[in-house]
XYZ file of C-alpha atoms in Angstrom:
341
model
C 43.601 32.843 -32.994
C 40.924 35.188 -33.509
C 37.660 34.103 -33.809
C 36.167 36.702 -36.676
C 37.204 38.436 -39.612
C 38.131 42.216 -38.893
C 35.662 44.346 -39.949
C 38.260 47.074 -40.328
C 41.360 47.626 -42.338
C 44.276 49.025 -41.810
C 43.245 52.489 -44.072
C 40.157 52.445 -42.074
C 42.123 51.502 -38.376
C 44.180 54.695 -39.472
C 40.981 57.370 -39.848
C 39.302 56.124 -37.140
C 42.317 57.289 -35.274
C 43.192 60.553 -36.600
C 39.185 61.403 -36.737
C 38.706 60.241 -32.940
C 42.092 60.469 -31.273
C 43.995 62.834 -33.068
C 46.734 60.129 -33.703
C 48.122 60.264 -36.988
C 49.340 56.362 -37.251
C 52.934 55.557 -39.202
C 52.152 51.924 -39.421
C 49.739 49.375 -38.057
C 50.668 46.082 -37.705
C 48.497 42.993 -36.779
C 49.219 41.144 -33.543
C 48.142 37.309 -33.611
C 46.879 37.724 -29.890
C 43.917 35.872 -28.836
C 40.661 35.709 -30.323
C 40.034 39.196 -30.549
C 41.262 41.472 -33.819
C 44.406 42.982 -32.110
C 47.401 45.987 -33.560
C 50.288 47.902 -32.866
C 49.887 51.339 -34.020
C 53.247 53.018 -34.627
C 53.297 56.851 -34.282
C 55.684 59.401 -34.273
C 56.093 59.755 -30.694
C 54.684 56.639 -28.943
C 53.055 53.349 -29.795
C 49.578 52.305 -29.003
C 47.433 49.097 -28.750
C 44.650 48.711 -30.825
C 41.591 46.089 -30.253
C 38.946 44.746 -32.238
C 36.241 42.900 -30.160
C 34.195 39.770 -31.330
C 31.066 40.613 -32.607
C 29.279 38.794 -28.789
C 30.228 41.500 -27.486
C 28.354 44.098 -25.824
C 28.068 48.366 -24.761
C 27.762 46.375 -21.040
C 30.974 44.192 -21.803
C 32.990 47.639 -22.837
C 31.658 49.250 -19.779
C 32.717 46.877 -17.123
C 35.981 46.341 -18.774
C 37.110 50.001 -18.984
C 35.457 50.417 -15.401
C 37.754 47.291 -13.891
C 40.929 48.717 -15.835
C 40.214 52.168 -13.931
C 39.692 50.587 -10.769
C 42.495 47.831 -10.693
C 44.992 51.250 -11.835
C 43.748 53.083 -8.716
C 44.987 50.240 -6.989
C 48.553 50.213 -8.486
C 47.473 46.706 -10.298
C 49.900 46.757 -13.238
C 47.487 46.804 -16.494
C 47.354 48.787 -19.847
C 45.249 51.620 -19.684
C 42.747 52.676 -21.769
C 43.061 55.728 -23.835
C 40.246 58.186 -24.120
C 39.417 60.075 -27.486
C 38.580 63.221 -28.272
C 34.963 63.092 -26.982
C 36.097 61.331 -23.951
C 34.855 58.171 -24.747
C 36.964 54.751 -23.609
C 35.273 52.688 -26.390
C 33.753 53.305 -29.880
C 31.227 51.162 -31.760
C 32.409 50.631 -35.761
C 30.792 48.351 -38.921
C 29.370 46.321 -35.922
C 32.125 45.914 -33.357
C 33.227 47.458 -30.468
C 37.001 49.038 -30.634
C 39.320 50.693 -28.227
C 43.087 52.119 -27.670
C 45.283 51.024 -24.911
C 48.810 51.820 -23.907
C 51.120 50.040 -25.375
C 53.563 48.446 -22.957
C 56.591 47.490 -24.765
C 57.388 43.666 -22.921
C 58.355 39.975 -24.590
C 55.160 37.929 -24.505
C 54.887 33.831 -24.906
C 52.385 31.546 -25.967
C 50.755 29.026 -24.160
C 52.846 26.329 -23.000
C 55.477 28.558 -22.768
C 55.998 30.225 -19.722
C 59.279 30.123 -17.988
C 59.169 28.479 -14.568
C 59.988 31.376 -12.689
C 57.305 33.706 -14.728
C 55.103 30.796 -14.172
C 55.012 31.172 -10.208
C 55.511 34.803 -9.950
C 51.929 34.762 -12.181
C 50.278 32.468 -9.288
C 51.382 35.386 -6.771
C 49.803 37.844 -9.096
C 46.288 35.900 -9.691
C 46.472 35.464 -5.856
C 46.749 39.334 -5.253
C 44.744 40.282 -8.034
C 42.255 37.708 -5.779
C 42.627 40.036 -3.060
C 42.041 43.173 -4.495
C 38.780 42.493 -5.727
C 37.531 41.497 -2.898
C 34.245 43.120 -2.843
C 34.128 44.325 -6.454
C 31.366 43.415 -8.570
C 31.101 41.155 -11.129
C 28.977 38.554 -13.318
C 28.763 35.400 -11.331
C 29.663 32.419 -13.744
C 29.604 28.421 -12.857
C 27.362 29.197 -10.377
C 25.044 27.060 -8.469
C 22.312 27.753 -11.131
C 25.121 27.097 -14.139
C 25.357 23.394 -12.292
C 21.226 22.701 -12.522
C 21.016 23.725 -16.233
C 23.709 21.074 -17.063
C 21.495 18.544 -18.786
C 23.348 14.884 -19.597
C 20.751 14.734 -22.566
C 20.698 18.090 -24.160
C 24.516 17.578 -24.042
C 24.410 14.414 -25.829
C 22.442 16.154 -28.005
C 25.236 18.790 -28.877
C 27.783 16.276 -29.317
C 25.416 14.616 -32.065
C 24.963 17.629 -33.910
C 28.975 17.940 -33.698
C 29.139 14.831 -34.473
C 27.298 14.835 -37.473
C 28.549 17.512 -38.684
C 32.050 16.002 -38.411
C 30.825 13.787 -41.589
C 31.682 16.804 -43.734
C 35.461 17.247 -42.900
C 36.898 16.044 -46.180
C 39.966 14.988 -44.043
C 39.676 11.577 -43.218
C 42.475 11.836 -40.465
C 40.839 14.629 -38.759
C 37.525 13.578 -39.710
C 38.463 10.198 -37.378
C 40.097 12.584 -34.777
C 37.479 15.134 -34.617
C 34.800 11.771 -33.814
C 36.875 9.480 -31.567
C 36.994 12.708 -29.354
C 33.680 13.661 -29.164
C 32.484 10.101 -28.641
C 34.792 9.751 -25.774
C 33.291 13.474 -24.019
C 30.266 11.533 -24.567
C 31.003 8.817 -22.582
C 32.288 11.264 -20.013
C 29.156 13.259 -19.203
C 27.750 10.146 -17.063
C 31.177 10.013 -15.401
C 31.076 14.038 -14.465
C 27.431 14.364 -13.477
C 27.751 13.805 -9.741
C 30.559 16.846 -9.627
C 27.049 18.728 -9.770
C 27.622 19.094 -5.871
C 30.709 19.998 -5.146
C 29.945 23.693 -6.810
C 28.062 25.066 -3.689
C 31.215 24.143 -1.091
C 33.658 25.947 -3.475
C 34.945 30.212 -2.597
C 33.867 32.049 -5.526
C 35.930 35.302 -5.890
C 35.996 37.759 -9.073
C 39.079 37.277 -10.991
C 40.798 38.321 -14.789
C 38.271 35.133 -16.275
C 41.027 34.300 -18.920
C 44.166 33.755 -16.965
C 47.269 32.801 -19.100
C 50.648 33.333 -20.658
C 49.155 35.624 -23.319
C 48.035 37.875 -21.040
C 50.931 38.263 -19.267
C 53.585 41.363 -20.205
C 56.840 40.356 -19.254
C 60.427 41.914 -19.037
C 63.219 39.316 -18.752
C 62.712 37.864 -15.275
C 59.244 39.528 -14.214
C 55.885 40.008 -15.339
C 55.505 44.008 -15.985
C 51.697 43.806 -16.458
C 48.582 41.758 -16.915
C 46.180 42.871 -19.689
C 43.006 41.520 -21.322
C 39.634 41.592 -18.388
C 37.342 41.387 -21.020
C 36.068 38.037 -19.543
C 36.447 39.101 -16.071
C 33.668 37.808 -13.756
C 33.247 35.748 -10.059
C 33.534 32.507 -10.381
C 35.079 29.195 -8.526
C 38.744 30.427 -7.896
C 40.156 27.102 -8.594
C 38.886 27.218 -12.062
C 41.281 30.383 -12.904
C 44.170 28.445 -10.771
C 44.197 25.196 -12.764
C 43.162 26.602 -15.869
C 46.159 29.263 -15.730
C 48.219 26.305 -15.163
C 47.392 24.002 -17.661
C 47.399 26.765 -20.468
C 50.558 28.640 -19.424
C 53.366 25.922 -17.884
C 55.726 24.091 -20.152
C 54.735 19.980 -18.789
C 50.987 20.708 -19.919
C 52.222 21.174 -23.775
C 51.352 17.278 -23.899
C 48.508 16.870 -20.967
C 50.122 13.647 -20.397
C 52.965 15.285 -19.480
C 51.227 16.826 -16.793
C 53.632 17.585 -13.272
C 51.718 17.154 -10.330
C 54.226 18.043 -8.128
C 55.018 21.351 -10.123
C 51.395 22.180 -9.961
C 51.266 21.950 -6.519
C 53.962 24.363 -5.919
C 51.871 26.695 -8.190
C 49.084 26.590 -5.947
C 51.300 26.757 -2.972
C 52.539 29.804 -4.811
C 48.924 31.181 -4.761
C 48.077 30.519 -1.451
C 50.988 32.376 0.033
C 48.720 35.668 -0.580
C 44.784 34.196 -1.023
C 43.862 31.436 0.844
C 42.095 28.296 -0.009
C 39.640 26.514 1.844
C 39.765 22.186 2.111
C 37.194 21.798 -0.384
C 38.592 24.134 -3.172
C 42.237 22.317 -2.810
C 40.080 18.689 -2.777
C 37.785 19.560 -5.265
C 39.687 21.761 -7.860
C 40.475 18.760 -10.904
C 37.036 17.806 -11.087
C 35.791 20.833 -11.380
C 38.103 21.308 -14.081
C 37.511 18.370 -15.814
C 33.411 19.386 -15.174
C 33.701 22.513 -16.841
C 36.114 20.410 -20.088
C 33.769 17.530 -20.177
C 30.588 19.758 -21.140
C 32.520 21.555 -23.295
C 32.527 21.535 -27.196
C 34.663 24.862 -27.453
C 36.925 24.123 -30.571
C 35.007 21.452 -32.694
C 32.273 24.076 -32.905
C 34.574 26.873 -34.155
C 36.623 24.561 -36.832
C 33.411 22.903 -38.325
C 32.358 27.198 -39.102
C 34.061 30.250 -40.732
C 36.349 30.905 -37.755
C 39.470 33.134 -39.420
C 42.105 30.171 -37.421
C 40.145 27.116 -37.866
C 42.635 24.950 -37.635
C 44.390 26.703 -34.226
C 40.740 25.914 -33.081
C 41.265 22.527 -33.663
C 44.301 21.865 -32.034
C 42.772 23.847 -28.884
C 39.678 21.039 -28.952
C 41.785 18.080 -29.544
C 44.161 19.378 -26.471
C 41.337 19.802 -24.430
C 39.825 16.741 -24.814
C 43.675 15.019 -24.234
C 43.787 17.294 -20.747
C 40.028 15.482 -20.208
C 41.439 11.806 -20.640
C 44.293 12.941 -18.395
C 42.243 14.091 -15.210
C 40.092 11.113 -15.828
C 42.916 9.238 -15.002
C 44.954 11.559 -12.644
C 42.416 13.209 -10.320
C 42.099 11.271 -7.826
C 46.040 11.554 -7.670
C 46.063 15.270 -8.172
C 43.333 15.933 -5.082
C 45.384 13.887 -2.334
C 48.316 15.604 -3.400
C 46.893 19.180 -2.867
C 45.000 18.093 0.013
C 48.299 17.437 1.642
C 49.758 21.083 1.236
C-alpha cells in the first residue's frame, strides 16, 4: 500500500535506466509491495528490482541502508543487493525522491497474515540471528528512554481530537462511526498505558531490520531464501520486532481476537534458541506493544489525506486498534505465559 504517488513513470523508470545503468528494460511492471513505489524490470538477460522511496526520506536514510545491505552480505546474511550504476553510485535522487536497483531474487512472497507455520518459525530463527550479527553495528536508537518522556497523555489527546474531527468529513456514515468509536476508545487507553513509561529502561535494545514481516520475507517452497527491505532499520526494544513480526505475519492474528498464545510462545521460543532474552523483555514484551499501538494514530491519519491506498490504510488502523482491545484484555495472560518458557 504505498503511501505516495510515483513521481516516475514507466517511460521515465526506463531512461533513467538505460542513461544510468546501461539496462535497456523490456517491461516494467508495478509490484504492490509496501508503502514504497516498487517494479520488476524485465531485461533481456536478467530481471531487476526497482524502488521508489517516500518522499521522508533522506541522502542519510539511502546511506545507511546501502551501507547495512553491504555489511549484512559480508556476513553471508541472505539479502538483495544493491546494484551500482555507471558512476558508481548505490542510489540516485529523481523529481524529488530517492531511487535505487536491487537484485531481483526470483521467490513466492505472502501478505500479512499469511505466512505458513513452518516459514513463520524459521523467520523467528532468522530475526534471532540477524539479532546476533549486529551486535555492535550502529544504528538510530528508536523507543528509547527519551522516546518514553516525550509521550505526553495531553498532546495525545490532542491528536486524537484533530483525528477526530476530522473524521466528521468521511461522507461514509459506516466508516465515519468506525473511524470515531476507535479513536475514542485509544483515547480512553492512553491513561491505561501511561505507567508502561518504566518498563522501557529494563528492556535489551539491539539493532534489528525495524519492519519485520511476511512481505519482507523471499521464500522458496519450504524456506525463506532472503530477507529484503532495511530501510527502517534502527536499535530498538527487541521485543517490539518479535511481537510485531508476529502479529503482522502468522495466520491466528488475521482477526486479533483470534490471537494463539500458545503459538506465539513457540515463536519466541523459536527466537531464543539463537538470541537470548532477559526476564523483563519476556514479562514485559505485550505492553510494550500495546504502548507503542495505543499512542499510535498510524492509519486514520493516512486515510483522512491523499494517500494512493487509502482505504488499505484504513483497514491497517481499524486492525490495529482491534490488536489494542485484544492485549487490553490478554496481556496479563500473554506475560505469565512467556514468563514460564
Amino acid at each position: 500500500m504505498a503511501v505516495q504517488k510515483s513521481v516516475l513513470s514507466e517511460p521515465e523508470i526506463s531512461k533513467l535506466l538505460k542513461n544510468n545503468y546501461g539496462i535497456s528494460a523490456d517491461k516494467i511492471q508495478r509490484l504492490h509491495l509496501g508503502t514504497a513505489n516498487c517494479f520488476k524490470v524485465f531485461t533481456k538477460d536478467t530481471p531487476f528490482f526497482f524502488k521508489e522511496y517516500q518522499e521522508a526520506f533522506s541522502e542519510g536514510d539511502l546511506r545507511r541502508e546501502t551501507a547495512l545491505n553491504k555489511f549484512l552480505l559480508s556476513q553471508a546474511f541472505p539479502t538483495a543487493k544493491f546494484i551500482k550504476d555507471e558512476n558508481g553510485n548505490t542510489y540516485n535522487y529523481v523529481n524529488g525522491r530517492y531511487v535505487v536497483l536491487q537484485e531481483y531474487i526470483e521467490s513466492e512472497s505472502y501478505v500479512n497474515h499469511d505466512l505458513p507455520d513452518s516459514l513463520l518459525f524459521q523467520a523467528a530463527e532468522i530475526l534471532a540471528q540477524l539479532h546476533e550479527i549486529l551486535i555492535g553495528y550502529n544504528l538510530p536508537v528508536e523507543m528509547d528512554v527519551m522516546w518514553v518522556k516525550e509521550f505526553s497523555v495531553s498532546q495525545t489527546y490532542a491528536k486524537y481530537d484533530s483525528l477526530l474531527d476530522f473524521a466528521q468529513n468521511v461522507e461514509d456514515k459506516a466508516i465515519r462511526y468506525k473511524i470515531s468509536e476507535d479513536l475514542i476508545f485509544k483515547k480512553g487507553l492512553i491513561k491505561l498505558i501511561k505507567p508502561y513509561n518504566e518498563y522501557f529502561d529494563k528492556l535489551t535494545y539491539k539493532s534489528t531490520h525495524g519492519d519485520y514481516n511476511s512481505m519482507q520475507y523471499l521464500c522458496a517452497g519450504d524456506r525463506i531464501k532472503a530477507i529484503i527491505d532495511f530501510a527502517s532499520a534502527k536499535k530498538i526494544p527487541a521485543v517490539w520486532e518479535i511481537m510485531r513480526s508476529y502479529m503482522q505475519s502468522a495466520s491466528d492474528t488475521k482477526d486479533p481476537f483470534d490471537f494463539d498464545v500458545s503459538k506465539f510462545c513457540e515463536y519466541v521460543r523459536c527466537y531464543m534458541r539463537f538470541s537470548a532474552l532477559n526476564e523483563f523483555d519476556l514479562k514485559y514484551m505485550p505492553y510494550v506493544y500495546l504502548y507503542q499501538l495505543g499512542r499510535s494514530g498510524y492509519g486514520y491519519k493516512e486515510y483522512m489525506t491523499d494517500a494512493e491506498s487509502k482505504d488499505e490504510f484504513l483497514k491497517f488502523a481499524f486492525w490495529r486498534t482491534d490488536v489494542c482491545r485484544m492485549l487490553l484484555n490478554k496481556a496479563d495472560e500473554i506475560s505469565a505465559k512467556l514468563t514460564a518458557l
